[in-house]
Amino acid sequence: MTSASSAMLDPVTARPAPPADRTTYGSLWRGVPRELGFLLLTMPIAIVGLSVLQTLFWTGVGTIVIYVGLFVLIGAFYTARGFGTVEVERLRWAGRPEIRRPLWEPADKPRTFWRSAFGPFVNGHYWLYLLHGILINPIVSIVSWTVTIVWASVALGGLTGWIWEGFIPHDGQTVFLSRVIVDWASQSSSTFDPIVGDRILYFIAGVLFAATLPFVTRGLTLMHDAIARGLLGAWPSETLQREVADLSASRGAAVAAEDQALRRLERDLHDGPQQRLIRLQMDIAAAERKLTDDPDAAAALLAEARQQAGDTLEELRALSRGFAPPLLQDRGLIAAAESLAARSTVPMRVESSLAPGERFSPETERNAYYVLAELATNVAKHSGATEARLFVDRTADAAGAPWLSVWVTDNGAGGAVLTPGHGLSGLSERVRGMRGELVVDSPAGGPTRIGTRLPLA
C-alpha cells in the first residue's frame, strides 16, 4: 500500500527543516526576541567574566614565582574557555549559524594529565579566549548593551507615552523639546500647547525607534558574531585538518562497506543460486542418462530442472534489486520506493515531500534506494511489525546545505541496535562512505525509526 504526502510527522521521521528565512523586514522582526535576549544579557555576563578572569589571571601572574600562580593561570585559561563557550552558545541561541569549535587538544596524541594541565600555555585558542573575556568582550558589550537599552527604551517609552505622560506634573517646566525644535526650525515663537507637542514628538520618536529596532538588534548581534568567529572559532588550518580527517574516515568507511557488500554477495551467491545451479546440473545429467531407458523419469527430472532454473532466476533478480533496479534508473527514487513498498510482505506506504519527477545524482539515488531496501528487508524479517512507512524528503541543515533524508518506521517490537559485523553496522559504513549519517531510534517494545541523511552538495 503506497501513498504520497507532503508533510512529515515528527522530527525523528525526517521532518523537513524549516526553510532559511530570507532577509526581509518580517524575518528581522521574528529574530528580535532572541536577539534582545542575547544583547540584554551581554554586559552582565561580560562584566562577571571580566571580574573573574582579571582576578584569576593577575593573581596567577603575581604568584607564579612561588609556583602556585602556575595553577591559578591554568584555572584562568579554562575559565576563559568556559566564558567563550557560553558566548558561542548564546550566539547560536540568538539564531546565528553555529561557530566551528577549536581543536583544544591534538587529535593524534593521547590525552594525559600533563598535556591537559599545561597544554593551554602553548595553545593559541586559550590566549584568544582570555583576550576576548578580559578586554574585547567587555568593551564591545558595554557599547552594544547601551545602544540596545537606549533604542528599546525610546521605542517603548514613545509608543506608550500617551498612557503615562498625563500622570507627570509639568508645573514650573519652561523648556519643552517640541517647542525648541519648532522654534528653531521656523525661526519664530510658536503658540501651540507644548505638552501636547511633546507627546506627539515622543510618539513619533517611538515609532521611528521601534521601526528601526530590528536593524539595530541584528546589526549588534552580527557584530558580536563576527568578533566571536574571529577569536573563538576554529582556524582555517584546523578546518582543513578536520576535512582531511573526515575524508579519510569516509574513504575507509566506503572501502569497508564495499568489502562487506562483496562478501555478502559472495555468500548469497554461494548459498543460493550456486547451489541451485549445481542441483540443476545434476538433474540434467540424470535426465540425460534416463532419456532412452526411462523417458517418464527423464521428463520428471527435466520438469524439476525447469523449476530449479525458475527459482534460480528469481533469486538472481532479488539479488540484483540490491544494486540498482531499472525502475530506479528510469523513473527515480520515489517510483523505486513505491515498487519496493508494493513488494513488501508487511503493509507499507510511501510518504514524500519531493517535487514530482525530482531527481538526484545516480550514486545518491542508488545508495538511498539501497538503504530503503535493506531497512524494508529488516522490517519483513526481524521486526514483527504489521505496518511500516517509508519517508523520502529533501531537507536543509542550519547552514542551508541540502540533504536527502530517507527513513523507515514500523510498529514492531523494536530493539534494533548497531552491532559490529551485522546488517545495520554495514549500512552505517556505507552511509559514512557517502559522508552521511545513519540514525537508529528503536526502543524495546517499539516503534522503530531508522534512517539516513545523505549530502546533496
Short mmCIF file of C-alpha atoms in Angstrom, two decimals:
data_model
loop_
_atom_site.label_atom_id
_atom_site.label_comp_id
_atom_site.label_asym_id
_atom_site.label_seq_id
_atom_site.Cartn_x
_atom_site.Cartn_y
_atom_site.Cartn_z
CA MET A 1 0.00 0.00 0.00
CA THR A 2 1.53 3.31 -1.06
CA SER A 3 0.57 6.93 -0.76
CA ALA A 4 2.20 10.32 -1.13
CA SER A 5 2.25 13.11 1.38
CA SER A 6 3.95 16.46 1.51
CA ALA A 7 4.27 16.66 5.29
CA MET A 8 6.41 14.72 7.72
CA LEU A 9 5.02 13.79 11.11
CA ASP A 10 7.82 14.27 13.63
CA PRO A 11 11.49 15.22 13.79
CA VAL A 12 12.75 11.67 14.04
CA THR A 13 10.90 10.69 10.88
CA ALA A 14 12.77 13.19 8.75
CA ARG A 15 10.54 16.21 9.15
CA PRO A 16 11.77 18.85 6.73
CA ALA A 17 13.93 21.52 8.26
CA PRO A 18 12.29 24.93 8.11
CA PRO A 19 13.50 26.85 5.08
CA ALA A 20 16.06 29.51 5.76
CA ASP A 21 14.42 32.91 6.15
CA ARG A 22 15.20 35.49 3.54
CA THR A 23 16.40 38.76 4.96
CA THR A 24 13.06 40.56 4.92
CA TYR A 25 11.63 43.02 7.38
CA GLY A 26 9.33 40.31 8.75
CA SER A 27 12.21 37.88 9.25
CA LEU A 28 14.16 40.61 11.08
CA TRP A 29 11.25 41.12 13.45
CA ARG A 30 10.99 37.38 14.08
CA GLY A 31 14.56 37.42 15.30
CA VAL A 32 14.13 40.43 17.63
CA PRO A 33 13.06 38.50 20.79
CA ARG A 34 16.07 36.18 20.68
CA GLU A 35 18.46 38.97 19.73
CA LEU A 36 17.14 41.22 22.50
CA GLY A 37 17.57 38.37 24.98
CA PHE A 38 21.15 37.94 23.79
CA LEU A 39 22.02 41.64 23.89
CA LEU A 40 20.40 42.42 27.26
CA LEU A 41 22.43 39.67 28.94
CA THR A 42 25.64 40.58 27.16
CA MET A 43 27.02 43.21 29.51
CA PRO A 44 26.17 41.43 32.82
CA ILE A 45 27.88 38.26 31.57
CA ALA A 46 30.82 40.24 30.20
CA ILE A 47 31.32 42.14 33.47
CA VAL A 48 31.20 38.93 35.50
CA GLY A 49 33.69 37.36 33.10
CA LEU A 50 35.94 40.39 33.28
CA SER A 51 35.96 40.35 37.10
CA VAL A 52 36.62 36.62 37.38
CA LEU A 53 39.24 36.42 34.65
CA GLN A 54 41.11 39.57 35.73
CA THR A 55 41.28 38.26 39.28
CA LEU A 56 42.49 34.81 38.26
CA PHE A 57 44.96 35.98 35.64
CA TRP A 58 46.70 38.71 37.62
CA THR A 59 46.69 36.63 40.79
CA GLY A 60 48.38 33.87 38.82
CA VAL A 61 50.92 36.26 37.34
CA GLY A 62 51.68 37.74 40.77
CA THR A 63 52.18 34.38 42.47
CA ILE A 64 53.89 32.50 39.66
CA VAL A 65 57.25 32.86 41.40
CA ILE A 66 56.04 30.52 44.15
CA TYR A 67 54.57 28.07 41.58
CA VAL A 68 51.05 28.48 42.95
CA GLY A 69 50.38 31.05 40.26
CA LEU A 70 51.03 28.45 37.59
CA PHE A 71 47.94 26.50 38.59
CA VAL A 72 45.93 29.70 39.03
CA LEU A 73 46.81 30.62 35.45
CA ILE A 74 45.67 27.17 34.30
CA GLY A 75 42.38 27.85 36.06
CA ALA A 76 42.16 31.23 34.30
CA PHE A 77 42.63 29.60 30.89
CA TYR A 78 39.92 27.01 31.46
CA THR A 79 37.59 29.66 32.92
CA ALA A 80 38.15 31.82 29.84
CA ARG A 81 37.32 28.81 27.71
CA GLY A 82 34.10 28.38 29.66
CA PHE A 83 33.02 32.01 29.19
CA GLY A 84 33.91 31.85 25.50
CA THR A 85 31.87 28.67 25.06
CA VAL A 86 28.91 30.40 26.73
CA GLU A 87 29.25 33.26 24.23
CA VAL A 88 29.31 30.85 21.29
CA GLU A 89 26.24 29.01 22.58
CA ARG A 90 24.38 32.27 23.21
CA LEU A 91 25.04 33.36 19.62
CA ARG A 92 23.68 30.06 18.35
CA TRP A 93 20.62 30.52 20.56
CA ALA A 94 20.23 34.03 19.10
CA GLY A 95 19.84 32.50 15.64
CA ARG A 96 23.35 32.85 14.25
CA PRO A 97 24.96 29.96 12.32
CA GLU A 98 26.99 27.65 14.51
CA ILE A 99 30.63 28.59 15.05
CA ARG A 100 33.01 25.69 14.49
CA ARG A 101 34.76 24.86 17.75
CA PRO A 102 38.56 24.93 18.02
CA LEU A 103 40.75 21.88 18.41
CA TRP A 104 41.61 22.06 22.09
CA GLU A 105 43.86 19.01 22.09
CA PRO A 106 45.83 17.27 19.33
CA ALA A 107 43.66 14.54 17.86
CA ASP A 108 46.65 12.32 17.10
CA LYS A 109 48.05 12.34 20.65
CA PRO A 110 46.71 10.64 23.78
CA ARG A 111 45.18 12.80 26.48
CA THR A 112 47.33 12.91 29.61
CA PHE A 113 47.24 14.91 32.81
CA TRP A 114 50.30 16.99 31.90
CA ARG A 115 49.03 17.74 28.41
CA SER A 116 45.63 18.79 29.81
CA ALA A 117 47.22 20.88 32.57
CA PHE A 118 49.94 22.72 30.66
CA GLY A 119 48.64 22.47 27.11
CA PRO A 120 46.76 25.81 27.37
CA PHE A 121 50.06 27.69 27.64
CA VAL A 122 51.03 26.65 24.10
CA ASN A 123 47.53 26.61 22.59
CA GLY A 124 46.74 29.95 20.97
CA HIS A 125 42.99 29.43 21.34
CA TYR A 126 43.20 29.71 25.12
CA TRP A 127 45.02 33.04 24.83
CA LEU A 128 42.42 34.33 22.36
CA TYR A 129 39.58 33.25 24.65
CA LEU A 130 41.34 35.02 27.52
CA LEU A 131 41.79 38.17 25.41
CA HIS A 132 38.12 38.04 24.45
CA GLY A 133 36.96 37.69 28.06
CA ILE A 134 39.31 40.23 29.64
CA LEU A 135 39.43 43.03 27.07
CA ILE A 136 37.39 42.82 23.88
CA ASN A 137 34.06 41.43 25.04
CA PRO A 138 33.62 43.87 27.96
CA ILE A 139 34.28 46.91 25.73
CA VAL A 140 32.03 45.72 22.91
CA SER A 141 29.34 44.57 25.32
CA ILE A 142 29.13 47.93 27.08
CA VAL A 143 28.60 49.65 23.72
CA SER A 144 26.04 47.16 22.39
CA TRP A 145 24.18 46.93 25.71
CA THR A 146 23.94 50.73 25.99
CA VAL A 147 22.68 51.13 22.42
CA THR A 148 20.15 48.32 22.94
CA ILE A 149 18.81 49.78 26.18
CA VAL A 150 18.53 53.30 24.71
CA TRP A 151 16.86 52.13 21.50
CA ALA A 152 14.40 49.81 23.21
CA SER A 153 13.61 52.37 25.92
CA VAL A 154 12.90 55.18 23.46
CA ALA A 155 10.76 52.88 21.33
CA LEU A 156 8.77 51.55 24.28
CA GLY A 157 8.53 54.90 26.06
CA GLY A 158 7.48 56.80 22.94
CA LEU A 159 4.81 54.29 21.94
CA THR A 160 3.32 54.15 25.45
CA GLY A 161 3.85 57.80 26.43
CA TRP A 162 0.23 58.71 25.78
CA ILE A 163 -0.66 56.38 28.68
CA TRP A 164 1.67 57.59 31.40
CA GLU A 165 2.70 61.14 30.44
CA GLY A 166 -0.57 62.55 31.81
CA PHE A 167 0.49 61.50 35.32
CA ILE A 168 3.73 63.53 35.21
CA PRO A 169 3.36 67.07 36.65
CA HIS A 170 4.61 69.90 34.46
CA ASP A 171 4.28 72.74 36.99
CA GLY A 172 7.16 75.16 36.61
CA GLN A 173 8.53 73.48 33.45
CA THR A 174 9.64 76.14 30.98
CA VAL A 175 11.56 74.09 28.41
CA PHE A 176 9.70 71.72 26.09
CA LEU A 177 11.55 69.79 23.43
CA SER A 178 8.82 70.12 20.79
CA ARG A 179 8.69 73.92 21.20
CA VAL A 180 12.50 74.17 20.98
CA ILE A 181 12.55 72.19 17.73
CA VAL A 182 9.65 74.07 16.13
CA ASP A 183 11.01 77.49 17.16
CA TRP A 184 14.45 76.63 15.80
CA ALA A 185 13.02 75.31 12.53
CA SER A 186 10.61 78.21 11.97
CA GLN A 187 12.80 80.95 13.46
CA SER A 188 9.77 82.26 15.34
CA SER A 189 7.93 81.81 18.63
CA SER A 190 5.32 79.04 18.48
CA THR A 191 1.94 79.24 20.22
CA PHE A 192 0.82 75.58 20.32
CA ASP A 193 0.40 73.61 23.56
CA PRO A 194 3.91 72.32 24.29
CA ILE A 195 2.66 69.42 26.44
CA VAL A 196 0.63 68.04 23.53
CA GLY A 197 3.52 68.82 21.22
CA ASP A 198 5.93 66.78 23.37
CA ARG A 199 3.53 63.83 23.43
CA ILE A 200 3.29 63.88 19.64
CA LEU A 201 7.06 64.22 19.32
CA TYR A 202 7.70 61.34 21.72
CA PHE A 203 5.20 59.17 19.86
CA ILE A 204 6.88 59.90 16.52
CA ALA A 205 10.27 59.11 18.07
CA GLY A 206 8.85 55.87 19.49
CA VAL A 207 7.52 54.83 16.08
CA LEU A 208 10.85 55.57 14.40
CA PHE A 209 12.92 53.77 17.02
CA ALA A 210 10.54 50.79 17.06
CA ALA A 211 10.61 50.59 13.26
CA THR A 212 14.41 50.52 13.22
CA LEU A 213 14.81 48.26 16.27
CA PRO A 214 15.15 45.03 14.21
CA PHE A 215 18.01 46.55 12.20
CA VAL A 216 19.76 47.66 15.39
CA THR A 217 19.44 44.30 17.16
CA ARG A 218 20.51 42.40 14.04
CA GLY A 219 23.49 44.67 13.47
CA LEU A 220 24.70 44.46 17.07
CA THR A 221 24.26 40.68 17.10
CA LEU A 222 26.19 40.40 13.84
CA MET A 223 28.97 42.49 15.40
CA HIS A 224 29.26 40.07 18.32
CA ASP A 225 29.07 37.15 15.89
CA ALA A 226 31.89 38.49 13.74
CA ILE A 227 34.12 39.05 16.77
CA ALA A 228 33.35 35.59 18.15
CA ARG A 229 34.07 33.92 14.81
CA GLY A 230 37.42 35.65 14.61
CA LEU A 231 38.52 34.98 18.19
CA LEU A 232 36.53 31.97 19.43
CA GLY A 233 36.16 29.85 16.28
CA ALA A 234 38.44 27.28 14.73
CA TRP A 235 41.27 28.39 12.48
CA PRO A 236 41.13 27.66 8.73
CA SER A 237 44.01 25.21 9.10
CA GLU A 238 42.01 23.26 11.70
CA THR A 239 39.00 23.21 9.39
CA LEU A 240 41.21 21.78 6.65
CA GLN A 241 42.67 19.25 9.08
CA ARG A 242 39.18 18.13 10.09
CA GLU A 243 38.14 17.96 6.44
CA VAL A 244 41.10 15.70 5.64
CA ALA A 245 40.28 13.51 8.65
CA ASP A 246 36.63 13.29 7.60
CA LEU A 247 37.59 12.40 4.05
CA SER A 248 39.96 9.71 5.29
CA ALA A 249 37.26 8.30 7.56
CA SER A 250 34.70 8.42 4.74
CA ARG A 251 37.08 6.67 2.36
CA GLY A 252 37.82 3.99 4.95
CA ALA A 253 34.12 3.54 5.62
CA ALA A 254 33.39 3.27 1.90
CA VAL A 255 36.10 0.67 1.43
CA ALA A 256 34.85 -1.33 4.42
CA ALA A 257 31.23 -1.12 3.21
CA GLU A 258 32.22 -2.22 -0.28
CA ASP A 259 34.21 -5.14 1.09
CA GLN A 260 31.31 -6.17 3.29
CA ALA A 261 28.87 -5.89 0.38
CA LEU A 262 31.11 -8.06 -1.80
CA ARG A 263 31.43 -10.67 0.94
CA ARG A 264 27.70 -10.69 1.43
CA LEU A 265 27.10 -11.02 -2.30
CA GLU A 266 29.59 -13.88 -2.46
CA ARG A 267 27.88 -15.61 0.45
CA ASP A 268 24.42 -15.12 -1.04
CA LEU A 269 25.53 -16.45 -4.42
CA HIS A 270 27.23 -19.43 -2.80
CA ASP A 271 24.30 -20.31 -0.55
CA GLY A 272 21.56 -19.66 -3.11
CA PRO A 273 21.96 -19.59 -6.90
CA GLN A 274 25.20 -21.56 -6.90
CA GLN A 275 23.68 -24.47 -5.00
CA ARG A 276 20.59 -24.42 -7.22
CA LEU A 277 22.74 -24.41 -10.37
CA ILE A 278 24.71 -27.39 -9.09
CA ARG A 279 21.44 -29.20 -8.41
CA LEU A 280 20.20 -28.17 -11.88
CA GLN A 281 23.35 -29.58 -13.48
CA MET A 282 22.95 -32.87 -11.62
CA ASP A 283 19.25 -33.16 -12.60
CA ILE A 284 20.01 -32.54 -16.27
CA ALA A 285 22.82 -35.12 -16.20
CA ALA A 286 20.47 -37.68 -14.61
CA ALA A 287 17.79 -36.88 -17.19
CA GLU A 288 20.31 -37.45 -20.00
CA ARG A 289 21.11 -40.89 -18.61
CA LYS A 290 17.45 -41.87 -18.33
CA LEU A 291 16.33 -40.31 -21.60
CA THR A 292 16.48 -43.58 -23.60
CA ASP A 293 15.76 -46.12 -20.83
CA ASP A 294 13.08 -44.32 -18.79
CA PRO A 295 11.57 -41.34 -20.67
CA ASP A 296 8.96 -40.71 -17.96
CA ALA A 297 11.58 -40.38 -15.24
CA ALA A 298 13.68 -38.18 -17.53
CA ALA A 299 10.67 -35.93 -18.16
CA ALA A 300 10.07 -35.63 -14.41
CA LEU A 301 13.72 -34.71 -13.86
CA LEU A 302 13.57 -32.12 -16.64
CA ALA A 303 10.41 -30.61 -15.12
CA GLU A 304 12.18 -30.39 -11.78
CA ALA A 305 15.21 -28.85 -13.51
CA ARG A 306 12.96 -26.24 -15.10
CA GLN A 307 11.57 -25.39 -11.64
CA GLN A 308 15.12 -25.12 -10.31
CA ALA A 309 16.02 -22.75 -13.16
CA GLY A 310 12.97 -20.58 -12.41
CA ASP A 311 13.82 -20.43 -8.69
CA THR A 312 17.43 -19.55 -9.51
CA LEU A 313 16.29 -16.76 -11.80
CA GLU A 314 14.07 -15.33 -9.05
CA GLU A 315 16.96 -15.38 -6.57
CA LEU A 316 19.24 -13.63 -9.05
CA ARG A 317 16.56 -10.99 -9.63
CA ALA A 318 16.19 -10.50 -5.87
CA LEU A 319 19.95 -10.06 -5.53
CA SER A 320 20.06 -7.59 -8.43
CA ARG A 321 17.47 -5.38 -6.73
CA GLY A 322 20.11 -4.56 -4.11
CA PHE A 323 22.21 -2.82 -6.75
CA ALA A 324 20.10 -0.57 -8.96
CA PRO A 325 16.78 -1.76 -10.40
CA PRO A 326 15.87 -0.43 -13.86
CA LEU A 327 12.90 1.40 -12.36
CA LEU A 328 15.28 3.49 -10.22
CA GLN A 329 17.34 4.46 -13.24
CA ASP A 330 14.32 5.21 -15.43
CA ARG A 331 11.82 6.89 -13.11
CA GLY A 332 13.72 7.90 -9.99
CA LEU A 333 13.81 7.20 -6.28
CA ILE A 334 10.12 7.67 -5.43
CA ALA A 335 8.94 5.22 -8.09
CA ALA A 336 11.53 2.67 -6.95
CA ALA A 337 10.49 3.16 -3.30
CA GLU A 338 6.83 2.64 -4.19
CA SER A 339 7.75 -0.55 -6.05
CA LEU A 340 9.75 -1.67 -3.02
CA ALA A 341 6.78 -1.00 -0.73
CA ALA A 342 4.41 -2.86 -3.07
CA ARG A 343 6.61 -5.99 -2.93
CA SER A 344 6.94 -5.88 0.87
CA THR A 345 5.27 -8.64 2.86
CA VAL A 346 4.50 -6.03 5.55
CA PRO A 347 1.90 -3.40 4.52
CA MET A 348 3.98 -0.33 3.75
CA ARG A 349 3.22 3.14 2.42
CA VAL A 350 5.48 5.81 0.98
CA GLU A 351 5.41 9.47 2.05
CA SER A 352 7.47 12.10 0.29
CA SER A 353 7.83 15.87 0.05
CA LEU A 354 9.88 15.76 -3.15
CA ALA A 355 8.62 17.57 -6.20
CA PRO A 356 7.17 15.29 -8.92
CA GLY A 357 9.97 13.99 -11.10
CA GLU A 358 12.73 15.38 -8.87
CA ARG A 359 15.97 13.51 -9.50
CA PHE A 360 19.37 13.37 -7.84
CA SER A 361 22.79 12.10 -8.82
CA PRO A 362 22.89 8.37 -9.71
CA GLU A 363 25.13 7.47 -6.77
CA THR A 364 22.89 9.32 -4.31
CA GLU A 365 19.73 7.64 -5.61
CA ARG A 366 21.42 4.25 -5.68
CA ASN A 367 22.64 4.49 -2.10
CA ALA A 368 19.34 5.91 -0.85
CA TYR A 369 17.49 3.03 -2.52
CA TYR A 370 19.96 0.54 -1.04
CA VAL A 371 19.24 1.91 2.44
CA LEU A 372 15.49 1.69 1.91
CA ALA A 373 15.77 -1.84 0.51
CA GLU A 374 17.89 -3.03 3.45
CA LEU A 375 15.62 -1.43 6.03
CA ALA A 376 12.49 -2.80 4.33
CA THR A 377 14.06 -6.27 4.39
CA ASN A 378 14.85 -5.91 8.09
CA VAL A 379 11.24 -4.90 8.76
CA ALA A 380 9.98 -8.02 6.99
CA LYS A 381 12.46 -10.41 8.63
CA HIS A 382 13.03 -9.15 12.17
CA SER A 383 10.54 -6.51 13.32
CA GLY A 384 7.31 -8.45 13.71
CA ALA A 385 5.53 -5.29 12.50
CA THR A 386 2.07 -5.12 10.98
CA GLU A 387 2.57 -1.71 9.35
CA ALA A 388 5.50 0.35 8.10
CA ARG A 389 6.16 3.66 6.36
CA LEU A 390 8.88 4.90 4.03
CA PHE A 391 9.76 8.61 4.16
CA VAL A 392 11.72 10.37 1.44
CA ASP A 393 12.44 14.04 1.93
CA ARG A 394 14.76 16.85 0.90
CA THR A 395 15.91 18.91 3.88
CA ALA A 396 18.45 21.63 4.68
CA ASP A 397 20.75 22.00 7.68
CA ALA A 398 21.38 25.18 9.67
CA ALA A 399 23.90 26.38 7.09
CA GLY A 400 21.43 25.85 4.23
CA ALA A 401 23.23 22.81 2.76
CA PRO A 402 20.80 20.38 1.05
CA TRP A 403 20.37 16.80 2.29
CA LEU A 404 18.33 13.82 1.14
CA SER A 405 16.65 12.06 4.08
CA VAL A 406 15.20 8.55 3.84
CA TRP A 407 13.54 6.85 6.80
CA VAL A 408 11.69 3.62 7.51
CA THR A 409 9.40 3.37 10.53
CA ASP A 410 7.43 0.40 11.80
CA ASN A 411 5.24 -0.60 14.74
CA GLY A 412 7.23 -3.72 15.53
CA ALA A 413 8.97 -4.95 18.67
CA GLY A 414 11.93 -2.56 18.44
CA GLY A 415 15.32 -3.31 19.93
CA ALA A 416 17.38 -2.71 16.77
CA VAL A 417 20.99 -1.78 17.56
CA LEU A 418 24.19 -1.11 15.67
CA THR A 419 26.16 -4.31 16.28
CA PRO A 420 29.61 -4.58 14.66
CA GLY A 421 29.62 -7.08 11.82
CA HIS A 422 25.85 -7.13 11.39
CA GLY A 423 23.46 -5.57 8.88
CA LEU A 424 22.91 -2.12 10.39
CA SER A 425 26.62 -1.72 11.05
CA GLY A 426 27.39 -2.41 7.40
CA LEU A 427 24.69 0.03 6.40
CA SER A 428 26.24 2.65 8.65
CA GLU A 429 29.63 2.12 7.00
CA ARG A 430 28.08 2.55 3.56
CA VAL A 431 26.38 5.78 4.63
CA ARG A 432 29.57 7.13 6.17
CA GLY A 433 31.30 6.44 2.87
CA MET A 434 28.83 8.90 1.32
CA ARG A 435 29.60 11.38 4.16
CA GLY A 436 26.11 10.90 5.54
CA GLU A 437 24.81 9.71 8.86
CA LEU A 438 22.63 6.82 9.99
CA VAL A 439 20.25 7.31 12.92
CA VAL A 440 18.70 4.39 14.83
CA ASP A 441 15.83 5.02 17.22
CA SER A 442 14.46 1.64 18.28
CA PRO A 443 13.49 1.35 21.96
CA ALA A 444 12.47 -2.04 23.28
CA GLY A 445 8.80 -2.52 22.51
CA GLY A 446 8.94 -0.19 19.51
CA PRO A 447 8.26 1.73 17.47
CA THR A 448 11.40 1.65 15.34
CA ARG A 449 12.63 4.63 13.31
CA ILE A 450 15.78 4.15 11.26
CA GLY A 451 17.01 6.43 8.54
CA THR A 452 19.85 8.26 6.96
CA ARG A 453 20.75 11.70 5.64
CA LEU A 454 22.89 11.92 2.52
CA PRO A 455 24.52 15.19 1.39
CA LEU A 456 23.36 16.51 -1.98
CA ALA A 457 26.09 19.10 -2.45
#
